[in-house]
Amino acid sequence: MKQFEFDTQEEFIAKLKEIVDAGVKSEFITTLTPFHVHEVDHIFKTRPSELRYFTLLGAAAGFILSFMFMVFTVMDWPIITGGKPLISIPAFIIVAFECTILFGGIVSLLGFLHLNRLPDIRRIIDPRECGNKFLIIHDMGGGK
Amino acid sequence: MEKRKNVTGEEGMKTQAFYGQVELDVIRAMKRPGVFYWIALGASILAFGGGMTLWGYQVLKGMGVAGITHPVGWGVYITNFVFWVGIAHSGTLISAVLFLFRARFRSAFNRIAEAMTVIAVMTAGLFPLIHLGRVWRFYYLLPYPNQRMLWVNFRSPLIWDVFAVSTYLTVSVIFFYVGMVPDFAAARRHFTGIRRRIYSILSLGWEGTTDQWRHYSRLYMFLAAFATPLVVSVHSVVSWDFAMSIVPGWHSTIFAPYFVAGAIFSGTAMVITLTIPMRKVLKLEKYITVDHYEKIAGVLLVTALIVSFSYIVEILMAAYSGNIFEKTVFYYRMTGDYKYFFWLMMFCNVVMPLTLFNRKLRRNIKYLFVFSLFVNIGMWLERFIIIVTSLGREYIPYSWGTYTPSLIEIGITVGSFGMFFTFFLIFSKVLPMLSISEIKEQGVGNETI
Amino acid sequence: MRRRDFFKMMSIASGAALTACKIDNADRRLLPYLVPPEDGIIPGTPRYITGTCLECTASCGLRVKIRDDRPVKLEGNENHPINKGKLCMRGQASLSRLYNPERFTAPMLKQKDGSFKAIGWEEAVKVFRRAMDDVKGKGLRNVFLSGLTTGTLDGFIDGFCGETGLDRLKEVEVMDYGPIKGASRRLFNRSLLPTYGIDRADVLITVGADLLETFLSPVEWHAQIGEARSKNSFKWFHIEPNLSLTGAASDLRIPCKPGSEPYLLAFLLKNISLCSGLPAGILQQIPGVTKKEVCESTGIGGENIEKLVESLEKSQRPLVISGGPSIMGRNGDITAIYTLLLQWSLGMIGRTVDMQHGFSADRVGTMDDLYGLKAAIEKNTVGLVLFSRFHGYDTLPHLFSFLEKVSFKVVLSQVPSGLTRQCDLVLPLAHPLESWGDTEPRRGLRCLIQPAASPLGEAKSEGDILSALSGKGFSVSYRDYMIEVFKSGGIDEEWVSKGFKIDDTTADNGAAKEILNWEKEIKLELPGGVYKGETLYIIPSIRGFDGRSMDIPLLREIPDPLSSISYGRWLTISQQLAQRLKLEMGDIVEVEMAVEPGLEKALLRLPAYINPGLPGGVATLYMDCLGDMDLSVGENAAFSMFCREGAVLRKTGERERLAMLSASQITGKRHILPDEEENAVNRHNHKKGHSTLYPEHEHKGYRWGLVIDLDACTGCSACAAACYIENNVPIVGLKEHLKGREMSWLRIEGYYNDPLKPEFIPVMCQQCDNAPCETVCPVFATYHNPEGLNAQVYNRCVGTRYCANNCPYKVRRFNWFDRSHSLPLFSAFNPDISVRPRGVMEKCMFCIQRIRAARDKAGDENRSIMDGEVITACAQTCPANAITFGNLLDVNSRVYALAMSKGAYRVLELLGTEPAVYYIKRKKNAE
């Protein structure tokens, strides 16, 4: 396992480029940064995060399920209020919209936690303290 | 990158010293509180407790202890509800909407704004309960399978409120929390004992690996993307509590944009009211600079203009339409029992914001503070006038009436401010007040954008 | 029914009622009967008996609804010749007297320190007899003083007074109709108060007489006017110096200057051809006034005078009645005489004016009799006074203050009052609904008073009390006495079931002969001039009558229709005076009234209500707003007590908030009352329906609807009172009224769009098909039921009040507090409808409990509900028959015909709420 620590972002990026150019595959490199460094994604050429599937799924489920629920409730016990039609589309859309966002947000959060494998009990108890330094850790011997 | 001096006086941004300084400055705000803090917290808790006691009294005795009556069935409680939701919205605007617009000045305010959102929504959410005649049956408002399988009326704007406000609270809490996860990880370094434990747990074992950051920024963007239509839709839904009725002065299509703009307006003013004293006391002037305030004042000006335009539209439509019911309401607003409130509101919301065209005033912190107080008052009065004057001058002249808030209502209003400040003060000591990771990322501080 | 069965029923009813009355707070379980008490009495179903309402002197017939041995609702007796099934607001409210928590349940003896102690009947009788003997021993008189007494009780009291040696004084009533009696005494030698047949007339001219409010028999006149109007050629002119409901309801209201009525009548007498039939001697004594002079002195326009003359000339069966303020003042006597002359010469007597079956109120004494008593008391010749049904004291305490000098005073009373506090011995009187008796409101008609419950505690009916006081104890009851009196006819089944008996033996047949030979050589005074300065009229009101009904809280809760003021006391002034003195609503005005020289000037201080329709120069004050203000004029004054000329009104600078429930008495063009423009637009084409985005409403079987004829509605508020009682609507009091929190489900809105003639519109929940309230309730606590009613589900309501905000008619009422009801008040509740807790919204539901009961009955009999089978409480009691209820889907029903008739419209139709309540207004105001 090779570990490099840097104080500044520029040095960190330079070294990372070096390592990757040297042929080490991105799966074997872990970086630890105090904030999100976008260049890392460029260098690793990662695909967009899989989180988007969770979000889409959650939002769609929210919209459809809430609509189904509302239609079920009015058909199960049809109560006339104010002469409005039983299935009041404009009113239902508002509630469905809110549920879309609600479900979308919650499922996204769950997806995030799943994808990051958080909460990480090991790291809660014994965190890997590296302060504000930029770290590169790779455990393949390839390259230098 | 430009060579500028950063907050530590060193050349170049983003050095370790800078990162350390940011953490120290923010974490310092979370350490031992001073005397003023305790006094402020004590006063807030007193107000909060007082408000809760009065609410308990109202529940025991009945709604009659409030000043609401026939025909004005809604009064100060609903005014407070709309007011607090409005305040919450601008928090989301700053943290979410400005994020999508990549407005970098937001990072000075965004944590405070998010906290304000969450606390304001919690405060706002209490008011629909406070104004219920039978609050012990509040669960009838929730769609749950009961013995008779009677659900709720999805056509009612109040149910839309239930969904909108709960969604808003949930998503805001998620957004708030997610933003703080890396900061908890940073904060745990500076504490020991139980506080360290708690921050560790809250940080979920965050490390800052590539993948974590990758998913994190996606999530943050999606949540911001959700929160943006949420801002618009939630306050639109709250405005539809009024616009979907047939009450003259309420039944107007302009209400949704009018209220959303008004919400941003009043909320931004509240952000200014909160942050100006806070940055002084916690010595965060380096991070929240005059430049930031100038930009925020710009937001205030734009929304004030929208609100002024809405007033003009409403009044013109009432006059031009010739509809006697509409005309009566607006004439009553301008010349009736509440005319002093109306004209004060006009002054605070229409006349005063025009001074913000002057750049010097936009950059004058003291002036902005006083100005934001006026705006808060003016916007509270706006909701009050909309509710009370319209209900007081409806269709049947026999039934017209007026409304005087009772001491209980005033007490509960003060209690709501007490609740807000209690939680806010506690937050400021317990949670990181600025978004540490973002500031580190952008090198904010001493930078003019 | 045989006498024995009848008594059995009565005693079982009394026994059950006694048990019901004795309520043990610890035992709140409902135990059903294992064996029902009597055949035909099923717990949970109502029982009906007849009775008589004694709230005023009219004696309308009642049909008492009894549930579980407690009367819960009073309705009019349909067959009764006086009220024909209707009951006024005072009659409806009189039920609550039965359940007044302050009722005396035992005789009370005043102790040395002024407090009262409860004692037993034996001791009370002993105390009384001892006092009587004391007084006789000193050589003083014992007197009996009561209000109007008719029927068998009259003879009984005579007997009682004879036995015990009490002097029976002339009966005292505040409203003594003196001038009318005086006029007939002078002309016909008989002091008569004739009855009128308005339904037989084609032209009615009322001079001041407040027919619809308090004049003799208001419910009867309501019904008669309705009948007369249905004949289509009826014309009604009302001339008055003030503004009354009667004036508002008339076809043409002609305001006149106070005191100027005799000049108008004189003009009519001299200019109508038939009047030349009067004896020359009389005609000469009537001043000859030209039309111009009449116009000047009365303030009436020439056109209107022409109309009066013309209609009387052309009329076949005219009727002229004078009364109210016009006979109260200095010129009251001469007005009454001229009216009688008019009646005689135009042939009204015997056709539309009935002297033979006159009102029994003619036996009531006048102020002179009272002053005689005062002189006697001041000379110390009176030792003991026994009071019974003496309401005058509480209305005019200063006038009767001389009674305080009497050493021993005994009173028969139901509740504590100013009079009972004066007395030394108070005997608990049973409510008419707990007693046997009869009245004879007018000659030839006997009305039966029947008990519907047994007396509360130790209270007893008057006859029983007097019987005991005369030493006979309670062995022989008044009931037995009555049976004795009617031995020949018996209190037969017919009388009991009908509630009244026509008995022409008591008609005054001699009157006809006298009238034929009337005194033609009498001397008439000239009318005194028109009243100068401000004239203050002190008049009875529709809510409080002469003040006696104001201790019923419901009658204060329902506002006075003309002013919409509920609680408190106020003085009605004109806009002219308000402008001159720069007064606003609620400013306190000081009124200085002229009195006999030597007496202290009488001063009143009251907040002002500015009535848009009251003519300048006139102020009015209701008798129930007097409180303890001193109205005395002095015995020898030429002034009348109730009509004070030359009153001086001053602004004091202080203010008092009036409990005025109406925020504005002008509608403007708001589609509430139709005006000429709206006749085209507002009478929406509701027959065809209008274009809408929403699906058509389907109603299953019934669509309940209400039609209110605004041309017939007089604003008397009887419907409001009936609604309060039928639906357990809470009474909230002054503090809540000042905030606008009255709970009335049905209210009368009075609008002065035309200041000359206010219009009244009863507003209740309109049961809209497209109800704005239903959509916004988050919990489905209000929804549209399949029969077209907007149903409020009390147990689901969480109290967001959005429905009330969204109701354009503002008929939804929120329960701001819980109302506690001390015993026995909650016995008065209608058990068919729940009592709402705090936090719940309530409103009119077209008496859904009655619809439900009818539906159950119809379901049992396998049929649908017939037209007229269900009637809402408001429709049932409306004396003007203005409200019709029924099924709008039934094209043969009366309500459908009325709803589709010309002149039918709906309030705020432009909002598209599709209400089920139609209003009819055909007539314009000034015709």
Short mmCIF file of N, CA, C and O in Angstrom, two decimals, chain B residues 6-89:
data_model
loop_
_atom_site.label_atom_id
_atom_site.label_comp_id
_atom_site.label_asym_id
_atom_site.label_seq_id
_atom_site.Cartn_x
_atom_site.Cartn_y
_atom_site.Cartn_z
N ASN B 6 -5.52 35.60 1.47
CA ASN B 6 -6.72 34.98 2.04
C ASN B 6 -6.86 35.38 3.49
O ASN B 6 -6.16 36.26 3.98
N VAL B 7 -7.78 34.72 4.17
CA VAL B 7 -8.13 35.15 5.52
C VAL B 7 -6.95 35.07 6.49
O VAL B 7 -6.91 35.73 7.50
N THR B 8 -5.97 34.26 6.17
CA THR B 8 -4.85 34.19 7.09
C THR B 8 -3.75 35.19 6.73
O THR B 8 -2.73 35.25 7.38
N GLY B 9 -4.01 35.91 5.72
CA GLY B 9 -3.02 36.90 5.33
C GLY B 9 -1.94 36.34 4.40
O GLY B 9 -1.06 37.05 3.97
N GLU B 10 -2.05 35.06 4.11
CA GLU B 10 -1.03 34.48 3.24
C GLU B 10 -1.40 34.73 1.80
O GLU B 10 -2.54 34.93 1.45
N GLU B 11 -0.45 34.61 1.00
CA GLU B 11 -0.74 34.73 -0.42
C GLU B 11 -1.24 33.44 -0.96
O GLU B 11 -0.87 32.37 -0.51
N GLY B 12 -2.10 33.55 -1.98
CA GLY B 12 -2.64 32.32 -2.56
C GLY B 12 -3.77 31.78 -1.71
O GLY B 12 -3.76 31.90 -0.48
N MET B 13 -4.73 31.20 -2.37
CA MET B 13 -5.87 30.64 -1.63
C MET B 13 -5.57 29.20 -1.30
O MET B 13 -4.63 28.61 -1.78
N LYS B 14 -6.40 28.68 -0.53
CA LYS B 14 -6.45 27.25 -0.34
C LYS B 14 -5.13 26.64 0.11
O LYS B 14 -4.58 25.74 -0.51
N THR B 15 -4.69 27.16 1.19
CA THR B 15 -3.53 26.51 1.80
C THR B 15 -4.00 25.78 3.05
O THR B 15 -5.12 25.99 3.51
N GLN B 16 -3.14 24.97 3.57
CA GLN B 16 -3.50 24.24 4.79
C GLN B 16 -3.84 25.20 5.92
O GLN B 16 -4.76 24.98 6.71
N ALA B 17 -3.11 26.28 5.97
CA ALA B 17 -3.40 27.26 7.02
C ALA B 17 -4.82 27.78 6.86
O ALA B 17 -5.57 27.95 7.83
N PHE B 18 -5.17 28.01 5.61
CA PHE B 18 -6.50 28.50 5.33
C PHE B 18 -7.54 27.48 5.79
O PHE B 18 -8.51 27.82 6.47
N TYR B 19 -7.29 26.23 5.40
CA TYR B 19 -8.28 25.22 5.78
C TYR B 19 -8.41 25.14 7.29
O TYR B 19 -9.50 25.05 7.84
N GLY B 20 -7.26 25.16 7.93
CA GLY B 20 -7.28 25.08 9.39
C GLY B 20 -8.01 26.26 10.01
O GLY B 20 -8.78 26.10 10.95
N GLN B 21 -7.72 27.44 9.42
CA GLN B 21 -8.34 28.62 9.97
C GLN B 21 -9.86 28.57 9.85
O GLN B 21 -10.58 28.94 10.76
N VAL B 22 -10.31 28.10 8.68
CA VAL B 22 -11.76 28.02 8.49
C VAL B 22 -12.38 27.15 9.57
O VAL B 22 -13.36 27.51 10.22
N GLU B 23 -11.74 26.00 9.75
CA GLU B 23 -12.31 25.10 10.75
C GLU B 23 -12.29 25.75 12.13
O GLU B 23 -13.29 25.73 12.85
N LEU B 24 -11.17 26.34 12.44
CA LEU B 24 -11.08 26.93 13.77
C LEU B 24 -12.14 28.00 13.98
O LEU B 24 -12.80 28.07 15.01
N ASP B 25 -12.27 28.85 12.95
CA ASP B 25 -13.22 29.95 13.10
C ASP B 25 -14.64 29.43 13.31
O ASP B 25 -15.38 29.92 14.17
N VAL B 26 -14.96 28.43 12.50
CA VAL B 26 -16.35 27.95 12.62
C VAL B 26 -16.54 27.18 13.91
O VAL B 26 -17.54 27.35 14.61
N ILE B 27 -15.54 26.35 14.24
CA ILE B 27 -15.72 25.52 15.43
C ILE B 27 -15.70 26.40 16.68
O ILE B 27 -16.41 26.14 17.65
N ARG B 28 -14.90 27.45 16.63
CA ARG B 28 -14.85 28.35 17.80
C ARG B 28 -16.25 28.84 18.15
O ARG B 28 -16.59 29.00 19.30
N ALA B 29 -17.03 29.07 17.10
CA ALA B 29 -18.39 29.55 17.36
C ALA B 29 -19.21 28.53 18.12
O ALA B 29 -20.22 28.86 18.73
N MET B 30 -18.74 27.27 18.07
CA MET B 30 -19.51 26.24 18.75
C MET B 30 -19.03 25.99 20.17
O MET B 30 -19.57 25.15 20.87
N LYS B 31 -18.02 26.71 20.59
CA LYS B 31 -17.50 26.44 21.93
C LYS B 31 -18.19 27.31 22.97
O LYS B 31 -19.29 27.78 22.75
N ARG B 32 -17.54 27.50 24.07
CA ARG B 32 -18.19 28.11 25.22
C ARG B 32 -18.95 29.39 24.89
O ARG B 32 -18.39 30.32 24.35
N PRO B 33 -20.21 29.45 25.23
CA PRO B 33 -20.99 30.65 24.93
C PRO B 33 -20.75 31.75 25.96
O PRO B 33 -20.40 31.48 27.10
N GLY B 34 -20.95 32.99 25.51
CA GLY B 34 -20.75 34.13 26.41
C GLY B 34 -22.03 34.49 27.14
O GLY B 34 -23.07 33.84 27.01
N VAL B 35 -21.95 35.56 27.90
CA VAL B 35 -23.09 35.98 28.72
C VAL B 35 -24.29 36.34 27.87
O VAL B 35 -25.42 35.96 28.16
N PHE B 36 -23.99 37.09 26.79
CA PHE B 36 -25.11 37.52 25.95
C PHE B 36 -25.88 36.33 25.41
O PHE B 36 -27.09 36.37 25.28
N TYR B 37 -25.13 35.30 25.09
CA TYR B 37 -25.80 34.12 24.57
C TYR B 37 -26.78 33.56 25.58
O TYR B 37 -27.92 33.24 25.26
N TRP B 38 -26.31 33.44 26.82
CA TRP B 38 -27.18 32.85 27.82
C TRP B 38 -28.41 33.72 28.06
O TRP B 38 -29.52 33.22 28.24
N ILE B 39 -28.20 35.03 28.04
CA ILE B 39 -29.35 35.91 28.24
C ILE B 39 -30.34 35.72 27.09
O ILE B 39 -31.55 35.58 27.30
N ALA B 40 -29.79 35.72 25.87
CA ALA B 40 -30.67 35.58 24.71
C ALA B 40 -31.40 34.24 24.76
O ALA B 40 -32.61 34.16 24.51
N LEU B 41 -30.65 33.20 25.10
CA LEU B 41 -31.28 31.88 25.14
C LEU B 41 -32.35 31.83 26.22
O LEU B 41 -33.43 31.28 26.03
N GLY B 42 -32.01 32.42 27.36
CA GLY B 42 -32.99 32.42 28.45
C GLY B 42 -34.28 33.13 28.05
O GLY B 42 -35.38 32.64 28.28
N ALA B 43 -34.09 34.29 27.44
CA ALA B 43 -35.29 35.03 27.02
C ALA B 43 -36.10 34.23 26.01
O ALA B 43 -37.34 34.18 26.07
N SER B 44 -35.39 33.60 25.08
CA SER B 44 -36.11 32.83 24.06
C SER B 44 -36.88 31.67 24.68
O SER B 44 -38.02 31.41 24.33
N ILE B 45 -36.20 30.98 25.61
CA ILE B 45 -36.88 29.83 26.22
C ILE B 45 -38.09 30.30 27.01
O ILE B 45 -39.14 29.66 27.01
N LEU B 46 -37.92 31.45 27.66
CA LEU B 46 -39.05 31.98 28.42
C LEU B 46 -40.23 32.27 27.50
O LEU B 46 -41.38 31.89 27.78
N ALA B 47 -39.91 32.94 26.39
CA ALA B 47 -40.98 33.26 25.44
C ALA B 47 -41.63 31.99 24.90
O ALA B 47 -42.85 31.87 24.80
N PHE B 48 -40.78 31.04 24.56
CA PHE B 48 -41.26 29.77 24.00
C PHE B 48 -42.16 29.06 25.01
O PHE B 48 -43.27 28.63 24.71
N GLY B 49 -41.65 28.97 26.24
CA GLY B 49 -42.44 28.29 27.28
C GLY B 49 -43.75 29.01 27.53
O GLY B 49 -44.80 28.38 27.68
N GLY B 50 -43.67 30.34 27.55
CA GLY B 50 -44.89 31.11 27.76
C GLY B 50 -45.90 30.84 26.66
O GLY B 50 -47.10 30.64 26.91
N GLY B 51 -45.40 30.82 25.43
CA GLY B 51 -46.30 30.56 24.32
C GLY B 51 -46.95 29.19 24.43
O GLY B 51 -48.16 29.03 24.20
N MET B 52 -46.18 28.21 24.83
CA MET B 52 -46.74 26.87 24.95
C MET B 52 -47.78 26.80 26.04
O MET B 52 -48.83 26.14 25.91
N THR B 53 -47.51 27.51 27.14
CA THR B 53 -48.49 27.51 28.24
C THR B 53 -49.80 28.14 27.78
O THR B 53 -50.89 27.63 28.06
N LEU B 54 -49.67 29.26 27.07
CA LEU B 54 -50.88 29.90 26.59
C LEU B 54 -51.64 28.99 25.63
O LEU B 54 -52.87 28.95 25.63
N TRP B 55 -50.90 28.25 24.83
CA TRP B 55 -51.57 27.32 23.93
C TRP B 55 -52.33 26.26 24.73
O TRP B 55 -53.45 25.91 24.42
N GLY B 56 -51.69 25.78 25.76
CA GLY B 56 -52.36 24.80 26.61
C GLY B 56 -53.64 25.37 27.18
O GLY B 56 -54.69 24.71 27.21
N TYR B 57 -53.57 26.62 27.59
CA TYR B 57 -54.77 27.28 28.13
C TYR B 57 -55.86 27.35 27.06
O TYR B 57 -57.04 27.11 27.33
N GLN B 58 -55.44 27.68 25.87
CA GLN B 58 -56.42 27.77 24.80
C GLN B 58 -57.05 26.42 24.50
O GLN B 58 -58.25 26.32 24.24
N VAL B 59 -56.28 25.37 24.55
CA VAL B 59 -56.83 24.05 24.28
C VAL B 59 -57.84 23.68 25.35
O VAL B 59 -58.89 23.11 25.07
N LEU B 60 -57.54 24.06 26.60
CA LEU B 60 -58.46 23.72 27.67
C LEU B 60 -59.76 24.51 27.58
O LEU B 60 -60.84 23.96 27.79
N LYS B 61 -59.63 25.82 27.32
CA LYS B 61 -60.82 26.66 27.40
C LYS B 61 -61.61 26.67 26.10
O LYS B 61 -62.82 26.81 26.10
N GLY B 62 -60.94 26.61 24.99
CA GLY B 62 -61.63 26.71 23.71
C GLY B 62 -61.07 27.86 22.89
O GLY B 62 -60.42 28.75 23.42
N MET B 63 -61.35 27.82 21.60
CA MET B 63 -60.82 28.84 20.70
C MET B 63 -61.31 30.22 21.05
O MET B 63 -60.78 31.21 20.57
N GLY B 64 -62.37 30.30 21.84
CA GLY B 64 -62.94 31.60 22.16
C GLY B 64 -61.98 32.54 22.87
O GLY B 64 -62.19 33.74 22.87
N VAL B 65 -60.93 32.00 23.48
CA VAL B 65 -59.99 32.90 24.16
C VAL B 65 -59.18 33.70 23.16
O VAL B 65 -58.54 34.69 23.52
N ALA B 66 -59.19 33.28 21.93
CA ALA B 66 -58.54 34.08 20.89
C ALA B 66 -59.53 35.13 20.41
O ALA B 66 -60.69 35.10 20.76
N GLY B 67 -59.04 36.07 19.62
CA GLY B 67 -59.92 37.15 19.18
C GLY B 67 -60.71 36.82 17.93
O GLY B 67 -61.51 37.63 17.47
N ILE B 68 -60.49 35.63 17.36
CA ILE B 68 -61.17 35.32 16.12
C ILE B 68 -62.65 35.12 16.38
O ILE B 68 -63.09 34.78 17.47
N THR B 69 -63.43 35.36 15.34
CA THR B 69 -64.86 35.44 15.54
C THR B 69 -65.55 35.15 14.21
O THR B 69 -64.91 34.78 13.23
N HIS B 70 -66.87 35.29 14.18
CA HIS B 70 -67.57 35.34 12.90
C HIS B 70 -67.49 36.77 12.45
O HIS B 70 -67.87 37.65 13.21
N PRO B 71 -67.16 37.17 11.29
CA PRO B 71 -66.78 36.37 10.15
C PRO B 71 -65.28 36.13 10.01
O PRO B 71 -64.87 35.35 9.16
N VAL B 72 -64.48 36.79 10.85
CA VAL B 72 -63.04 36.64 10.65
C VAL B 72 -62.58 35.39 11.38
O VAL B 72 -62.21 35.44 12.55
N GLY B 73 -62.65 34.26 10.70
CA GLY B 73 -62.36 32.98 11.35
C GLY B 73 -60.89 32.67 11.44
O GLY B 73 -60.48 31.75 12.14
N TRP B 74 -60.07 33.42 10.70
CA TRP B 74 -58.63 33.23 10.77
C TRP B 74 -57.99 34.55 11.15
O TRP B 74 -58.39 35.59 10.66
N GLY B 75 -56.98 34.51 11.96
CA GLY B 75 -56.39 35.78 12.37
C GLY B 75 -54.88 35.65 12.47
O GLY B 75 -54.20 35.27 11.52
N VAL B 76 -54.40 35.91 13.63
CA VAL B 76 -52.95 35.97 13.85
C VAL B 76 -52.29 34.62 13.63
O VAL B 76 -51.15 34.54 13.16
N TYR B 77 -52.99 33.53 13.93
CA TYR B 77 -52.34 32.23 13.80
C TYR B 77 -52.00 31.91 12.36
O TYR B 77 -50.91 31.43 12.03
N ILE B 78 -52.93 32.14 11.48
CA ILE B 78 -52.65 31.84 10.08
C ILE B 78 -51.66 32.85 9.52
O ILE B 78 -50.81 32.51 8.68
N THR B 79 -51.72 34.10 9.99
CA THR B 79 -50.71 35.07 9.59
C THR B 79 -49.33 34.55 9.95
O THR B 79 -48.41 34.57 9.14
N ASN B 80 -49.19 34.06 11.16
CA ASN B 80 -47.91 33.52 11.59
C ASN B 80 -47.52 32.31 10.76
O ASN B 80 -46.35 32.15 10.40
N PHE B 81 -48.46 31.48 10.45
CA PHE B 81 -48.17 30.30 9.65
C PHE B 81 -47.56 30.71 8.31
O PHE B 81 -46.47 30.26 7.94
N VAL B 82 -48.23 31.61 7.62
CA VAL B 82 -47.72 32.03 6.31
C VAL B 82 -46.39 32.76 6.48
O VAL B 82 -45.47 32.57 5.69
N PHE B 83 -46.30 33.56 7.51
CA PHE B 83 -45.05 34.30 7.76
C PHE B 83 -43.87 33.35 7.93
O PHE B 83 -42.83 33.50 7.30
N TRP B 84 -44.04 32.35 8.80
CA TRP B 84 -42.93 31.44 9.05
C TRP B 84 -42.60 30.58 7.84
O TRP B 84 -41.43 30.30 7.55
N VAL B 85 -43.61 30.14 7.12
CA VAL B 85 -43.32 29.38 5.90
C VAL B 85 -42.57 30.26 4.92
O VAL B 85 -41.64 29.81 4.25
N GLY B 86 -42.96 31.52 4.85
CA GLY B 86 -42.25 32.43 3.97
C GLY B 86 -40.79 32.57 4.33
O GLY B 86 -39.91 32.57 3.48
N ILE B 87 -40.55 32.65 5.63
CA ILE B 87 -39.16 32.76 6.07
C ILE B 87 -38.39 31.51 5.70
O ILE B 87 -37.24 31.56 5.25
N ALA B 88 -39.06 30.40 5.87
CA ALA B 88 -38.39 29.14 5.53
C ALA B 88 -37.99 29.12 4.07
O ALA B 88 -36.93 28.63 3.71
N HIS B 89 -38.84 29.65 3.23
CA HIS B 89 -38.58 29.56 1.79
C HIS B 89 -37.33 30.27 1.36
O HIS B 89 -36.62 29.78 0.47
#
